[in-house]
CSV table of C-alpha atoms and ligand atoms in Angstrom, one decimal:
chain,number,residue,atom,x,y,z
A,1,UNK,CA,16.5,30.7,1.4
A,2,UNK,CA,13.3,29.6,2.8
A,3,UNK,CA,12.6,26.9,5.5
A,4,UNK,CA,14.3,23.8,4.9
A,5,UNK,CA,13.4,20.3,6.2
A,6,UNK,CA,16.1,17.5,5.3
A,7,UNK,CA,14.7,14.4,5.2
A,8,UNK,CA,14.1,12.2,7.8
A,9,UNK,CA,16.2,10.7,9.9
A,10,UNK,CA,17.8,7.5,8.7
A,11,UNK,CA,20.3,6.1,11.1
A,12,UNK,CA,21.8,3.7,8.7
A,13,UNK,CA,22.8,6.7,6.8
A,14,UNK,CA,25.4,8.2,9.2
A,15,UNK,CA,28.6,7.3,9.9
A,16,UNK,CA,27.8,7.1,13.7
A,17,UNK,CA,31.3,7.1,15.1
A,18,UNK,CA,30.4,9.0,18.4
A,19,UNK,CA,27.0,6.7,19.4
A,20,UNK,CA,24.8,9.2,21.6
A,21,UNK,CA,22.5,7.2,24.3
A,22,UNK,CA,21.6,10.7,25.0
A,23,UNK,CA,21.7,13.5,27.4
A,24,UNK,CA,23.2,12.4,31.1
A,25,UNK,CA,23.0,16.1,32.8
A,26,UNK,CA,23.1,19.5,32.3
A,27,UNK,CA,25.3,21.4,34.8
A,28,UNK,CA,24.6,25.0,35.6
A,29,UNK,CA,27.1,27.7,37.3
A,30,UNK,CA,25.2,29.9,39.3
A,31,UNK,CA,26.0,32.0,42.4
A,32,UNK,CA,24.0,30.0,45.1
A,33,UNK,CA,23.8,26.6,44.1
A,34,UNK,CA,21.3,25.5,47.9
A,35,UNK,CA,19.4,28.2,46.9
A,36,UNK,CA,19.0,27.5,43.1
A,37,UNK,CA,18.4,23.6,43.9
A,38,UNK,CA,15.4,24.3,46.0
A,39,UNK,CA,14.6,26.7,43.3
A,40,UNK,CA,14.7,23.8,40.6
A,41,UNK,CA,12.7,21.2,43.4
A,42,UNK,CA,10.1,23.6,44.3
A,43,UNK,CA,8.8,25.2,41.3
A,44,UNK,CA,9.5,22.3,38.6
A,45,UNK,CA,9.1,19.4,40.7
A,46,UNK,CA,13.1,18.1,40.9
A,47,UNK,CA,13.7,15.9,43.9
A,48,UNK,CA,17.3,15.7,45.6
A,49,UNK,CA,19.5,13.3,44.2
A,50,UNK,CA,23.4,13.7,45.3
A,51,UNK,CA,25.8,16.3,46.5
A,52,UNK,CA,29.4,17.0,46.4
A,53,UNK,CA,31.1,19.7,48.8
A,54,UNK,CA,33.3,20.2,51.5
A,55,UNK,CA,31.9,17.2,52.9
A,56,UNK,CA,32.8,14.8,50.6
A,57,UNK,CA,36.4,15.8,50.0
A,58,UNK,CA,35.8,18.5,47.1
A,59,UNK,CA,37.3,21.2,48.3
A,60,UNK,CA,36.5,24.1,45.8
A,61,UNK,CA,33.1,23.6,44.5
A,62,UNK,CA,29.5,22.7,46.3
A,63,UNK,CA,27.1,20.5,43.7
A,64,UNK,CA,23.7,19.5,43.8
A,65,UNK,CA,22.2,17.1,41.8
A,66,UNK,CA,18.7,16.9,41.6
A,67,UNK,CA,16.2,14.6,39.1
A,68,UNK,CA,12.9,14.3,37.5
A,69,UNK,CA,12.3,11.0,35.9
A,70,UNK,CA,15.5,10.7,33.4
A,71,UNK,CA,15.9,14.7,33.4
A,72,UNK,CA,19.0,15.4,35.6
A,73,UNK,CA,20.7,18.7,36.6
A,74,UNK,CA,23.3,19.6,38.8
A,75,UNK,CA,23.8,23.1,40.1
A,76,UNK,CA,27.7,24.1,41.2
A,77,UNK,CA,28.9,27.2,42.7
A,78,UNK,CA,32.3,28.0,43.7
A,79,UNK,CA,33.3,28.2,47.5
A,80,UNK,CA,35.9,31.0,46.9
A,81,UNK,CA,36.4,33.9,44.6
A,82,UNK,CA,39.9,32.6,42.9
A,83,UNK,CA,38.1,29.7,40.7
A,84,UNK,CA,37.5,29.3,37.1
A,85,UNK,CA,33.7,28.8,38.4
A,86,UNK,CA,33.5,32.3,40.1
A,87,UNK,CA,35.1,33.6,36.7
A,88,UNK,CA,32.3,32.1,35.0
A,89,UNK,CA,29.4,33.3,36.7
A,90,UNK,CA,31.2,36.5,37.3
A,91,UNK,CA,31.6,36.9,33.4
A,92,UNK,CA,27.6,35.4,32.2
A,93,UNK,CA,25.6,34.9,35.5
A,94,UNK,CA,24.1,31.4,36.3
A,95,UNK,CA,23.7,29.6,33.3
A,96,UNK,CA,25.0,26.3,32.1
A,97,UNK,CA,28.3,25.3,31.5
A,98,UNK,CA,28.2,21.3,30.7
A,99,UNK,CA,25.6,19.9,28.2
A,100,UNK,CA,26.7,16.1,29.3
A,101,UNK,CA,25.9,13.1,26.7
A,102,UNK,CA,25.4,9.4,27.7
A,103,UNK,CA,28.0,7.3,26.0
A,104,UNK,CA,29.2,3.6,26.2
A,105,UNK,CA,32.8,4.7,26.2
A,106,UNK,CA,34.3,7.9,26.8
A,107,UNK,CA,37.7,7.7,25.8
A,108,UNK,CA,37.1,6.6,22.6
A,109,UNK,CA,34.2,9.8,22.1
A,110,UNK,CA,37.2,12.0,23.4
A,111,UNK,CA,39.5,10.5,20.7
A,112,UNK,CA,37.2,10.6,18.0
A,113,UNK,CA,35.9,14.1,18.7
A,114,UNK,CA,39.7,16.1,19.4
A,115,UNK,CA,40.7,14.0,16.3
A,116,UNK,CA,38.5,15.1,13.8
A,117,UNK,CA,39.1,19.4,15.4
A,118,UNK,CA,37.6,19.4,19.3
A,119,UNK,CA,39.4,21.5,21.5
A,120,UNK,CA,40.3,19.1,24.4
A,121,UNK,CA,38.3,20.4,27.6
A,122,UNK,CA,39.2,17.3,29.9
A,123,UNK,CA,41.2,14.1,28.9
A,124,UNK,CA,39.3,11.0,29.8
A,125,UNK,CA,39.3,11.0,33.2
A,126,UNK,CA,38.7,7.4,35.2
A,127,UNK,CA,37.0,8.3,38.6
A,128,UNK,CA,35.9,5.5,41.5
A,129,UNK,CA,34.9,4.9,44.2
A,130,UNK,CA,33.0,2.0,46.3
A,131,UNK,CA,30.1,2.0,43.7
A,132,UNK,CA,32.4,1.7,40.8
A,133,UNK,CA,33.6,3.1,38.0
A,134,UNK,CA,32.8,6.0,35.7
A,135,UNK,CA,35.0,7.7,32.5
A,136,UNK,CA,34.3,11.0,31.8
A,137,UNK,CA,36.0,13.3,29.0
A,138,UNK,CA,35.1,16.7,27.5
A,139,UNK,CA,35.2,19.2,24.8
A,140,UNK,CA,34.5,22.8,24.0
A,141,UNK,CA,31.6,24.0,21.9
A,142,UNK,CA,30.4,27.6,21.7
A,143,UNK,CA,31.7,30.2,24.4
A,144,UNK,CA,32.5,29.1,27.6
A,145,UNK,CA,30.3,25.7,27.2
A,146,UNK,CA,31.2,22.3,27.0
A,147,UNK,CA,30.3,18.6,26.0
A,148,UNK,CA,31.4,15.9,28.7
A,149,UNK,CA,30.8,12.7,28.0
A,150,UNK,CA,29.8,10.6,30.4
A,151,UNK,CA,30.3,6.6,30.5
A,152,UNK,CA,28.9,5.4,33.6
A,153,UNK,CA,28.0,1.4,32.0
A,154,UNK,CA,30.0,-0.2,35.3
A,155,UNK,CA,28.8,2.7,38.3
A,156,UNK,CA,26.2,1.9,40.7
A,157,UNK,CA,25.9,5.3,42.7
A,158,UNK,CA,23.6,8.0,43.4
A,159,UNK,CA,25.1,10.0,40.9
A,160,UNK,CA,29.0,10.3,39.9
A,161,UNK,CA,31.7,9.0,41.9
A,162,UNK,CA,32.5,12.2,44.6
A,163,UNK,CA,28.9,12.9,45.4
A,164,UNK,CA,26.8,11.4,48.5
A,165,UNK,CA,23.3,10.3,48.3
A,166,UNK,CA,21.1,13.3,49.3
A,167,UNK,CA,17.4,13.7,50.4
A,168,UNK,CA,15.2,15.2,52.7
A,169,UNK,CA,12.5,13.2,53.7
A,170,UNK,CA,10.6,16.5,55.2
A,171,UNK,CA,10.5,17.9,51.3
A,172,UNK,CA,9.5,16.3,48.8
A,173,UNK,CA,7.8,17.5,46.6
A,174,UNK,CA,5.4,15.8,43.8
A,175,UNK,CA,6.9,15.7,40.6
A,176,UNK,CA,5.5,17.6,37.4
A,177,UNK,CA,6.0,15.2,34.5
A,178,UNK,CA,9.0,16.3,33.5
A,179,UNK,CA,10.6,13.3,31.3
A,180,UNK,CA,14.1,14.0,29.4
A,181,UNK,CA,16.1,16.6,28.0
A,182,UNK,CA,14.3,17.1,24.3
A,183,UNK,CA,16.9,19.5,23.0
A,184,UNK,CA,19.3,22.3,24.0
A,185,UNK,CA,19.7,25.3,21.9
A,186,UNK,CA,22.3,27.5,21.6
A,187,UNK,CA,22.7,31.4,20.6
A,188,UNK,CA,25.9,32.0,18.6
A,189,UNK,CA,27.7,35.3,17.6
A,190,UNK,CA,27.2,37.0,14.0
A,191,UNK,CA,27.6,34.6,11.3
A,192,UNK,CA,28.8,31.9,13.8
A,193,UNK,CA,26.0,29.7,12.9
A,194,UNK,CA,27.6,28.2,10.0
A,195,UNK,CA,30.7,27.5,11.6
A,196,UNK,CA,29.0,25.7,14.8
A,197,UNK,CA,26.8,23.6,12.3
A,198,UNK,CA,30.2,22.3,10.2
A,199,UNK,CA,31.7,21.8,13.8
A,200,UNK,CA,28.1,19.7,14.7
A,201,UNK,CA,28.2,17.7,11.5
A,202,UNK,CA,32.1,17.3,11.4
A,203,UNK,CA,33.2,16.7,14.9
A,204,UNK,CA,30.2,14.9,16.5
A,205,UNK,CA,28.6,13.4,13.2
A,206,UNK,CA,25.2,15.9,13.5
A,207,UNK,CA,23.0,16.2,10.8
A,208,UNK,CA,21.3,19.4,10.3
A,209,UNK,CA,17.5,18.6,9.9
A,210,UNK,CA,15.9,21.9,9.4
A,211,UNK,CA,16.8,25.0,9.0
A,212,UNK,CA,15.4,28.7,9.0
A,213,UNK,CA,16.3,31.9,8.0
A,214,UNK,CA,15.8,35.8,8.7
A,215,UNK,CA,12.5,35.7,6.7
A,216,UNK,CA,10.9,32.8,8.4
A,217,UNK,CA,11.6,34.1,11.9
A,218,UNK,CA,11.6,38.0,12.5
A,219,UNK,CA,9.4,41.3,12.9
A,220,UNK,CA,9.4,44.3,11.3
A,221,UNK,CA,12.3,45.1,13.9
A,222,UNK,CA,14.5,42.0,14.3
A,223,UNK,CA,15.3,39.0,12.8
A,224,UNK,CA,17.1,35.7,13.7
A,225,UNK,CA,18.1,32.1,11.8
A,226,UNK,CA,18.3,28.9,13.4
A,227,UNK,CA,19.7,25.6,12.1
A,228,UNK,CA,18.8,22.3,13.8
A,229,UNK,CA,21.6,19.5,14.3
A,230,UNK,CA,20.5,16.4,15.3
A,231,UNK,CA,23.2,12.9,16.1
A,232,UNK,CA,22.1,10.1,13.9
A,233,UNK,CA,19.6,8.3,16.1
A,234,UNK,CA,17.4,11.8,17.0
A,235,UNK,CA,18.1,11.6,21.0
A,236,UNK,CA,20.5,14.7,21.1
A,237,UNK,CA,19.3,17.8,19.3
A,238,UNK,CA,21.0,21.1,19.1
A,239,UNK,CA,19.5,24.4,17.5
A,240,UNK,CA,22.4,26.9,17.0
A,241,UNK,CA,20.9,30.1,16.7
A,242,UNK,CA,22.4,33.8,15.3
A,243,UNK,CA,21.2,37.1,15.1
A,244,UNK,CA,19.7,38.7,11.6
A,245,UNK,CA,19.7,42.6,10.8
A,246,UNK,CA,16.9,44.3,11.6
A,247,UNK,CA,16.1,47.9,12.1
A,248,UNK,CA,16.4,47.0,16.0
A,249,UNK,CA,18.4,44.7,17.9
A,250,UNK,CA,17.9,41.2,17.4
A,251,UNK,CA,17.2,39.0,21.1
A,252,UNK,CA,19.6,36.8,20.1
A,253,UNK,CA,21.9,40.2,20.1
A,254,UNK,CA,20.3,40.7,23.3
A,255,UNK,CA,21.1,37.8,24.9
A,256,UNK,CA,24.7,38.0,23.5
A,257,UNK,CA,25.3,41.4,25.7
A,258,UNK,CA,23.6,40.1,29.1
A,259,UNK,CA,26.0,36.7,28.8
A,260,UNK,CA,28.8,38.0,27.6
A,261,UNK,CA,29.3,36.1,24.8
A,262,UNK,CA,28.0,33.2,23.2
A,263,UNK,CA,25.9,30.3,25.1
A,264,UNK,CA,22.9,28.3,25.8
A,265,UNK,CA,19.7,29.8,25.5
A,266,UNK,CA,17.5,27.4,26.3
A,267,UNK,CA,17.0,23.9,27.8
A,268,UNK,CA,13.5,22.2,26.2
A,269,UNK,CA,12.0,19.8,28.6
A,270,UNK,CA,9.5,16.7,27.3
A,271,UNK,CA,6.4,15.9,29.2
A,272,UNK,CA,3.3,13.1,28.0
A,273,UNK,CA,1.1,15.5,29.7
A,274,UNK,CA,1.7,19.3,28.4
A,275,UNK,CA,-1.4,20.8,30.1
A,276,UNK,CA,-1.2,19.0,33.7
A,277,UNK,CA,2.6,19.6,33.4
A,278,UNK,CA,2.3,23.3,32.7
A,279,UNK,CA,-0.5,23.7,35.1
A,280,UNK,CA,1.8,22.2,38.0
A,281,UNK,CA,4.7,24.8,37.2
A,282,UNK,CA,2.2,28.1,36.8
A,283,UNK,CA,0.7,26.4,40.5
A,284,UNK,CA,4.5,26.3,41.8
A,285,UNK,CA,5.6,30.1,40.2
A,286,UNK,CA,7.0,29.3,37.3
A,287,UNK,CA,6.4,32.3,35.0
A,288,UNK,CA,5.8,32.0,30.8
A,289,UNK,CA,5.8,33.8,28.3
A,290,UNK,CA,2.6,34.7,26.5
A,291,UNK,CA,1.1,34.9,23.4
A,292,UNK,CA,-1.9,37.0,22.4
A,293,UNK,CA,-5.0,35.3,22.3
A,294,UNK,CA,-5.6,35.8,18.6
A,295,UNK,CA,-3.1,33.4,18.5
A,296,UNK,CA,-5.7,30.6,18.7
A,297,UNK,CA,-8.2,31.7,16.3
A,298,UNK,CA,-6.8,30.0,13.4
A,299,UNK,CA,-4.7,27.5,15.5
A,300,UNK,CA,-6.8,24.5,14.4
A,301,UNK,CA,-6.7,25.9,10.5
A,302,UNK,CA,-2.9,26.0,10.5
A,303,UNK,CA,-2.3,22.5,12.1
A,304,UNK,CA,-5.5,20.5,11.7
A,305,UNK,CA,-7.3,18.1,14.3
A,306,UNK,CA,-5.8,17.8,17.3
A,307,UNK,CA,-6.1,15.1,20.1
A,308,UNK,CA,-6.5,17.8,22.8
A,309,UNK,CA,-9.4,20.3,23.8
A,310,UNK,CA,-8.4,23.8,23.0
A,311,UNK,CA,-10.1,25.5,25.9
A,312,UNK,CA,-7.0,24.2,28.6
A,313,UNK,CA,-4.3,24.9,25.7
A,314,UNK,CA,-6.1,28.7,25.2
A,315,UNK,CA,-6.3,29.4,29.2
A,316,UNK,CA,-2.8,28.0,30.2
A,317,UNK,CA,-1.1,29.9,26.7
A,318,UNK,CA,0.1,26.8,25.1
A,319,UNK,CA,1.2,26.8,20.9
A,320,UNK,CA,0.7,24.2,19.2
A,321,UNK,CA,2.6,23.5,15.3
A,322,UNK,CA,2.9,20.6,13.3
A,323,UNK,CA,6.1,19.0,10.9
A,324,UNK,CA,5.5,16.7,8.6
A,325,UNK,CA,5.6,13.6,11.0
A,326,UNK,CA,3.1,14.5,13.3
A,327,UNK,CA,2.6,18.0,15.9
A,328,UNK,CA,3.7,19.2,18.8
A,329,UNK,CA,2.9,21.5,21.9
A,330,UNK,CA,5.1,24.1,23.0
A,331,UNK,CA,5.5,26.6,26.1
A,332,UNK,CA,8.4,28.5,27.4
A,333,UNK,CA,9.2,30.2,30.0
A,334,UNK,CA,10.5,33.2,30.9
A,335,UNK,CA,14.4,33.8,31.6
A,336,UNK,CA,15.1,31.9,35.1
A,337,UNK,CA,17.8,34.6,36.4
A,338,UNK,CA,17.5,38.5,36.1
A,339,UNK,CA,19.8,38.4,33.3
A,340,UNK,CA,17.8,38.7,30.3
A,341,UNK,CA,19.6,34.9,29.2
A,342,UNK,CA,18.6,31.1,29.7
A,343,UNK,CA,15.2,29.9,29.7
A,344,UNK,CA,13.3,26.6,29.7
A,345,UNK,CA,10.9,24.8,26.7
A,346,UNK,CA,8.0,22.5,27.9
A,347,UNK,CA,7.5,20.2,25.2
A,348,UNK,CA,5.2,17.2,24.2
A,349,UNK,CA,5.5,16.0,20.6
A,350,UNK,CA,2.7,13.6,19.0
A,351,UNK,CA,4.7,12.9,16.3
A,352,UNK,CA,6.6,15.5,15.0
A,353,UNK,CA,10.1,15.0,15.5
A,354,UNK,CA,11.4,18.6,14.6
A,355,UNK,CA,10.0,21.9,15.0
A,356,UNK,CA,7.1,24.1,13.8
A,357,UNK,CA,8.1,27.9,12.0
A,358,UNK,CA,4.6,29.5,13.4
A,359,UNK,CA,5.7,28.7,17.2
A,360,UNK,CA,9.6,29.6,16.5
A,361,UNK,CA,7.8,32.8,15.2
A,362,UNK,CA,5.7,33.0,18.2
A,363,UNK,CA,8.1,32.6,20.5
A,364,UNK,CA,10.2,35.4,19.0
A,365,UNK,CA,7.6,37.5,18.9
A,366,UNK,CA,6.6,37.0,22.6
A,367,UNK,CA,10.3,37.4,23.7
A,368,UNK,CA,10.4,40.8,21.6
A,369,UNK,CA,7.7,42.1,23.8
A,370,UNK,CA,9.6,41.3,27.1
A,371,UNK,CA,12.9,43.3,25.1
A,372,UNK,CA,11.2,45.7,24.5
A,373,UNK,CA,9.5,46.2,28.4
A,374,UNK,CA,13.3,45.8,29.4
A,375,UNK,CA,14.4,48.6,27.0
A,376,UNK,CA,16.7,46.6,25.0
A,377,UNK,CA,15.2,46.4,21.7
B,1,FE2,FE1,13.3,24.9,21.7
């Protein structure tokens, strides 16, 4: 099987019983959730948005919310060791534990989703408070993560209801041009990835739009092969990835070990502005992964004229692959905890509305390098 590309998109094709607006938040467990929120503030420009603790009657938990434009995470950590949150991290590290999707009414996504083979991870829940009202459900997906989905059509808050405004006016800092979520991606166990994109297409009404196998993406030593789902109207996308044979271990494999099972690998992040955006986060810390420099000696033969000057795209490390609508620019990061496990994409698309094979290539062959420096290859 060799690189697949479905055709495009046509909403009017799919039976769109579970209507996406998109992604609301993506929550992350981690072990020190003040600490990881000026983490997220200070080197990718985040600004405080809303908090729940102690302080506002939640008595197990401590949650920051913090926002770029309509990206919005919330980091949670558990206030005692007893707690399904400490189990979490204690079991995969930080990483994230809600992809949360935007929808007009939760109750019925809940309904639709458990009835067609979801496992139930919260019955719709009404929550209010002097802002209004929001409905939130949830089901599982792969490993220990989960889908909530979030109707919020009659809330006026900061955030969720639970949660107090919450700023500092002594930091703030400027943001980067971070936009929306583009797509999550998920790494899956051995020959999973079939049974995550029937659960895609069957539960939530996904489409898989391209797909590609162990030949398309691996090295002489490993090997991987991603599928991309995508809802009907484009705004949620989620790669499933699994790991291939090789003669060495595959990173997905890798990544598998450090969480402890299956997860998210990465959260890709759109900007309008890849190079000021990229230049911002590099200013602010935020460390990528590189690609060799030969990597842009044939760049412009492989995906024709592009809008932007080559020199900033060369210095700064950014790839650059086309699909058949259009191209796009790419640059990822490397993992955000010491756990070999989730990173972040930096994307700007002009046009294309899937993804490239040379930079899923490159990025696999620029995380085999930093396996292999870590001695798990
Ligand atoms: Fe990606």
């Amino acid at each position: 099987m060799k690189t697949t590309l479905a055709n495009s998109l046509n909403p009017a094709q799919t039976a769109d019983f579970l209507p996406l607006e998109g992604t609301d938040y993506v929550e992350f467990y981690v072990g020190n959730a003040k600490q990881a929120a000026h983490f997220y503030m200070s080197a990718f420009g985040f600004k405080a948005l809303a908090y729940a603790g102690p302080e506002t009657g939640v008595r197990d938990r401590a949650s920051y919310a913090v926002r770029q434009h309509k990206l919005t995470f919330v980091l949670t950590t558990p206030l005692r060791g007893e707690n399904p949150i400490a189990d979490h991290i204690y079991k995969h590290g930080d990483g994230v534990k809600a992809l949360s999707l935007r929808v007009q009414d939760a109750t019925r996504a809940w309904e639709e989703t458990t009835k067609r083979g979801a496992l139930s991870y919260m019955e719709p829940q009404r929550m209010e408070d002097k802002d209004g009202e929001v409905v939130i459900s949830g089901i599982h997906t792969y490993g220990d993560t989960v889908h909530l989905f979030i109707e919020r059509k009659n809330y006026g808050g900061a955030f969720l209801p639970g949660y107090r405004a919450w700023s500092n006016p002594h930091f703030q800092p400027t943001d980067c041009g971070l936009l929306y979520v583009d797509h999550c991606v998920g790494n899956v166990g051995w020959n999973q990835m079939n049974k995550w994109v029937t659960f895609y297409e069957e539960v939530l009404g996904f489409k898989n739009i391209l797909s590609f196998d162990d030949e398309d993406i691996s090295t002489e030593y490993s090997a991987l092969m991603s599928k991309v789902m995508s809802s009907g109207n484009g705004y949620v996308k989620f790669p499933i990835n699994e790991p291939a044979e090789g003669k060495k271990k595959s990173q997905i494999e890798e990544y598998l070990d450090f969480y402890n099972g299956e997860g998210c690998q990465h959260v890709a992040m759109a900007t309008n502005d890849i190079v000021h955006t990229v230049t911002e986060l590099k200013k602010r810390g935020v460390e990528f992964l590189q690609v060799p420099t030969s990597y842009y000696d044939t760049l412009l033969d492989r995906v024709g004229s592009i809008d932007e000057d080559l020199t900033p795209l060369k210095e700064l490390g950014i790839l650059v692959d086309r699909d058949n609508e259009g191209y796009l620019l790419q640059l990822f990061t490397k993992p955000v905890e010491d756990r070999p496990t989730l990173f972040f994409e930096i994307i700007q698309r002009k046009g294309a509305i899937s993804f490239g094979k040379g930079n899923f290539k490159a990025l696999f062959e620029a995380i085999e390098r930093e396996q292999e420096s870590r001695g798990n290859l």
